Short mmCIF file of C-alpha atoms in Angstrom, two decimals:
data_model
loop_
_atom_site.label_atom_id
_atom_site.label_comp_id
_atom_site.label_asym_id
_atom_site.label_seq_id
_atom_site.Cartn_x
_atom_site.Cartn_y
_atom_site.Cartn_z
CA VAL A 285 87.68 104.67 117.39
CA ASN A 286 89.04 106.48 120.43
CA ALA A 287 92.32 108.32 119.96
CA GLY A 288 94.44 110.66 122.06
CA HIS A 289 97.73 112.41 122.61
CA ASP A 290 99.44 113.08 125.93
CA LYS A 291 103.09 113.75 125.07
CA PRO A 292 104.50 117.18 126.06
CA LEU A 293 104.70 119.71 123.25
CA LEU A 294 107.96 120.92 124.81
CA PRO A 295 110.11 119.01 127.35
CA PRO A 296 110.44 119.80 131.09
CA GLY A 297 112.33 123.03 131.70
CA ALA A 298 111.17 124.58 128.44
CA VAL A 299 110.91 128.35 127.88
CA ASN A 300 113.68 129.34 130.33
CA ASP A 301 112.49 126.87 132.99
CA VAL A 302 109.06 128.47 133.42
CA PHE A 303 107.52 125.10 132.52
CA PRO A 304 109.11 122.60 134.97
CA ASP A 305 106.83 119.80 133.70
CA GLY A 306 107.05 120.86 130.05
CA VAL A 307 104.45 122.47 127.81
CA ILE A 308 101.61 119.96 128.05
CA GLN A 309 98.61 119.49 125.80
CA LYS A 310 96.49 116.40 126.36
CA PHE A 311 93.59 115.67 124.10
CA GLU A 312 91.38 112.79 123.11
CA HIS A 313 88.49 112.33 120.74
CA THR A 314 86.22 109.74 119.20
CA PHE A 315 86.71 109.21 115.47
CA ILE A 316 83.88 107.67 113.50
CA HIS A 317 84.19 106.47 109.92
CA ASN A 318 81.84 104.61 107.61
CA SER A 319 82.41 103.56 104.02
CA PHE A 320 80.58 101.85 101.19
CA ASP A 321 82.29 100.48 98.07
CA ILE A 322 81.05 98.72 94.96
CA LYS A 323 83.22 97.18 92.23
CA GLY A 324 82.59 95.38 88.98
CA SER A 325 84.44 94.01 85.97
CA TYR A 326 83.63 93.38 82.32
CA SER A 327 85.57 91.28 79.81
CA GLY A 328 83.12 91.19 76.92
CA ILE A 329 85.38 93.24 74.66
CA ARG A 330 88.12 91.18 73.05
CA HIS A 331 91.57 91.74 74.54
CA HIS A 332 90.16 94.09 77.18
CA GLU A 333 89.36 93.70 80.87
CA VAL A 334 87.52 96.69 82.29
CA MET A 335 87.06 97.34 85.99
CA VAL A 336 84.92 100.09 87.51
CA GLY A 337 84.23 101.13 91.06
CA ALA A 338 82.51 103.77 93.16
CA GLY A 339 82.22 104.53 96.82
CA LEU A 340 81.14 106.77 99.66
CA TYR A 341 82.97 107.66 102.85
CA TYR A 342 82.01 109.57 105.97
CA GLY A 343 84.39 110.23 108.83
CA GLY A 344 84.97 112.77 111.55
CA GLY A 345 85.87 113.48 115.13
CA SER A 346 83.52 114.08 118.05
CA ASP A 347 83.66 114.32 121.85
CA VAL A 348 86.90 116.32 121.70
CA LYS A 349 88.47 116.78 125.15
CA GLU A 350 91.59 118.87 125.77
CA GLN A 351 93.70 119.83 128.78
CA ILE A 352 96.59 122.31 128.77
CA ASN A 353 98.99 123.99 131.21
CA PHE A 354 99.74 127.07 129.10
CA ASN A 355 98.11 130.14 127.63
CA VAL A 356 98.82 131.82 124.29
CA LEU A 357 99.14 135.62 124.39
CA PRO A 358 99.12 137.94 121.36
CA GLY A 359 102.21 137.43 119.26
CA ASN A 360 102.14 133.67 119.97
CA VAL A 361 103.77 134.12 123.39
CA VAL A 362 103.35 130.99 125.54
CA THR A 363 102.90 131.55 129.29
CA PRO A 364 102.32 129.02 132.10
CA ILE A 365 98.97 128.78 133.92
CA GLY A 366 99.99 126.26 136.59
CA SER A 367 98.24 122.90 136.69
CA LEU A 368 96.31 121.37 133.81
CA VAL A 369 92.96 122.97 133.00
CA THR A 370 90.18 121.70 130.76
CA VAL A 371 89.61 123.72 127.60
CA ALA A 372 86.07 124.82 126.74
CA ASP A 373 84.44 122.81 123.96
CA ASP A 374 84.40 125.79 121.57
CA GLN A 375 88.10 126.52 122.16
CA THR A 376 89.70 123.09 121.71
CA PHE A 377 92.81 122.65 119.57
CA VAL A 378 90.78 120.98 116.80
CA PRO A 379 87.01 121.48 116.55
CA GLU A 380 84.59 118.69 115.81
CA GLN A 381 84.64 118.24 112.03
CA ALA A 382 83.42 115.67 109.53
CA ARG A 383 84.42 114.82 105.97
CA ARG A 384 82.34 113.24 103.22
CA ILE A 385 83.97 111.70 100.16
CA LYS A 386 82.44 110.41 96.93
CA TYR A 387 84.63 108.67 94.38
CA ILE A 388 84.48 106.82 91.09
CA ASN A 389 87.27 104.96 89.30
CA ALA A 390 87.79 102.92 86.14
CA ASN A 391 90.63 100.87 84.66
CA ASP A 392 91.15 99.02 81.37
CA ASP A 393 93.81 96.35 80.83
CA TRP A 394 94.30 96.03 77.07
CA SER A 395 96.33 93.14 75.65
CA MET A 396 97.42 95.26 72.72
CA ALA A 397 99.97 92.80 71.31
CA ARG A 398 101.68 89.59 72.25
CA ASP A 399 103.59 90.10 75.51
CA PHE A 400 102.37 93.72 75.85
CA ILE A 401 99.59 95.02 78.10
CA LEU A 402 98.51 98.65 78.27
CA SER A 403 96.80 99.47 81.55
CA ALA A 404 95.02 102.83 81.77
CA GLY A 405 92.79 104.14 84.49
CA ALA A 406 91.66 107.15 86.48
CA ARG A 407 89.95 108.04 89.72
CA TYR A 408 87.93 111.09 90.72
CA ASP A 409 87.43 112.00 94.38
CA ASP A 410 85.01 114.68 95.59
CA TYR A 411 85.70 115.89 99.16
CA SER A 412 83.13 117.93 101.05
CA ASP A 413 85.86 120.15 102.55
CA ILE A 414 88.57 120.50 99.87
CA GLY A 415 86.72 119.89 96.60
CA GLY A 416 87.48 117.43 93.81
CA THR A 417 90.67 115.91 92.43
CA PHE A 418 91.21 113.84 89.27
CA ASN A 419 94.09 111.37 89.12
CA PRO A 420 94.96 109.30 86.00
CA ARG A 421 97.35 106.35 85.72
CA ILE A 422 98.89 104.59 82.72
CA ALA A 423 101.27 101.63 82.58
CA LEU A 424 102.88 99.68 79.76
CA ILE A 425 103.66 96.11 80.85
CA TRP A 426 106.11 94.06 78.81
CA LEU A 427 106.33 90.34 79.48
CA THR A 428 109.99 90.40 78.54
CA SER A 429 110.54 86.69 79.08
CA GLN A 430 108.97 83.78 80.91
CA ASP A 431 110.40 84.95 84.22
CA LEU A 432 110.97 88.68 83.62
CA THR A 433 108.45 91.55 83.50
CA THR A 434 109.23 95.18 82.68
CA LYS A 435 106.84 98.03 83.50
CA LEU A 436 106.74 101.71 82.53
CA ILE A 437 104.35 103.56 84.84
CA ALA A 438 103.14 107.16 85.00
CA ASN A 439 100.54 108.31 87.51
CA ARG A 440 99.16 111.20 89.48
CA ALA A 441 98.13 110.95 93.11
CA PHE A 442 97.23 113.32 95.94
CA ARG A 443 97.35 113.75 99.71
CA ALA A 444 94.40 115.44 101.31
CA PRO A 445 95.15 117.85 104.19
CA THR A 446 94.32 116.51 107.64
CA PHE A 447 91.80 118.04 110.02
CA VAL A 448 94.69 119.45 112.06
CA GLU A 449 96.22 121.10 108.97
CA LEU A 450 92.84 122.55 108.04
CA TYR A 451 91.25 123.51 111.35
CA SER A 452 93.75 123.67 114.25
CA ARG A 453 93.29 126.82 116.32
CA ASN A 454 94.12 128.52 119.64
CA ASN A 455 97.61 127.09 119.53
CA SER A 456 100.93 128.87 119.10
CA PHE A 457 102.56 125.82 117.54
CA GLN A 458 100.24 125.27 114.58
CA GLN A 459 97.32 127.19 113.11
CA GLY A 460 95.14 125.53 110.50
CA ASN A 461 94.36 126.86 107.04
CA PRO A 462 90.87 125.90 105.77
CA ASP A 463 91.82 127.06 102.25
CA LEU A 464 94.48 124.37 101.74
CA ASP A 465 94.46 122.37 98.51
CA PRO A 466 95.54 118.71 98.36
CA ALA A 467 99.21 118.04 97.65
CA ILE A 468 99.68 116.61 94.13
CA ILE A 469 102.29 113.92 93.41
CA GLU A 470 103.26 113.02 89.83
CA THR A 471 105.39 109.91 89.36
CA PHE A 472 107.20 108.23 86.47
CA GLU A 473 108.63 104.80 87.20
CA VAL A 474 110.52 102.00 85.46
CA ALA A 475 110.14 98.70 87.28
CA ILE A 476 111.60 95.24 86.66
CA GLU A 477 110.33 92.05 88.26
CA LYS A 478 112.44 88.88 88.11
CA ARG A 479 110.95 85.55 89.18
CA PHE A 480 113.16 82.66 90.28
CA PHE A 481 110.84 79.74 89.61
CA ASP A 482 109.10 79.06 92.94
CA GLN A 483 111.99 80.33 95.02
CA GLY A 484 111.09 84.03 95.14
CA ILE A 485 110.75 87.33 93.30
CA PHE A 486 113.22 90.19 92.91
CA ASN A 487 111.85 93.70 92.27
CA THR A 488 113.79 96.82 91.39
CA SER A 489 112.65 100.21 90.16
CA ILE A 490 113.81 103.71 89.27
CA SER A 491 111.33 106.54 89.77
CA HIS A 492 111.03 110.29 89.51
CA HIS A 493 108.58 112.26 91.67
CA ARG A 494 107.27 115.80 91.32
CA ILE A 495 105.21 117.27 94.18
CA THR A 496 103.19 120.48 93.91
CA ASP A 497 101.04 122.30 96.46
CA VAL A 498 103.20 120.86 99.23
CA ILE A 499 101.53 121.09 102.64
CA GLU A 500 103.96 122.26 105.30
CA THR A 501 104.04 124.29 108.48
CA GLY A 502 105.35 127.83 108.03
CA GLN A 503 106.00 130.90 110.11
CA ASN A 504 103.50 133.74 110.25
CA SER A 505 105.02 136.98 108.98
#
């Protein structure tokens, strides 16, 4: 997949008009990703339906090309350099990087009583660059009536930092941090699903989220 970016970082006239065309950073790269997944299910245990899965992923950027019309001096001072120049391969905004992921997941839907299903599962991801993360999920599903379903759901999820957040360099606007941990999101939700025969479905929910290890851009002290 070829991707790129050619929008000005700052608009024309930026930095007291010393950049009449704006602060420009053009870059493009080729992103390659490959994945392999396998899934299976087992229903040999009474009242249970078990599903398991595993997978591999490889992805990364290559052939990074960058052009800029500015230079960054000590103290993150941005100065113009005239027309666009091509950045050396070892000085590009984001270096060539790759990420390998291995994961395994399992889920069990247990018909614990009439009109009640307890669904419990978990997934473990192992990243080559940020380490491993374990994320469980549990849901109690109540078939309240023939056309009404109520769900209580609690789960834990994550967002892995991007290559830019990890590895960006030689740029006054954003410097990467290779020691970042994934952001963790914990959610508790009450959901109601109402079916109107064959005419449609109405869904409503109330949820509470708690996010830790938030990834955000900050100022260097």
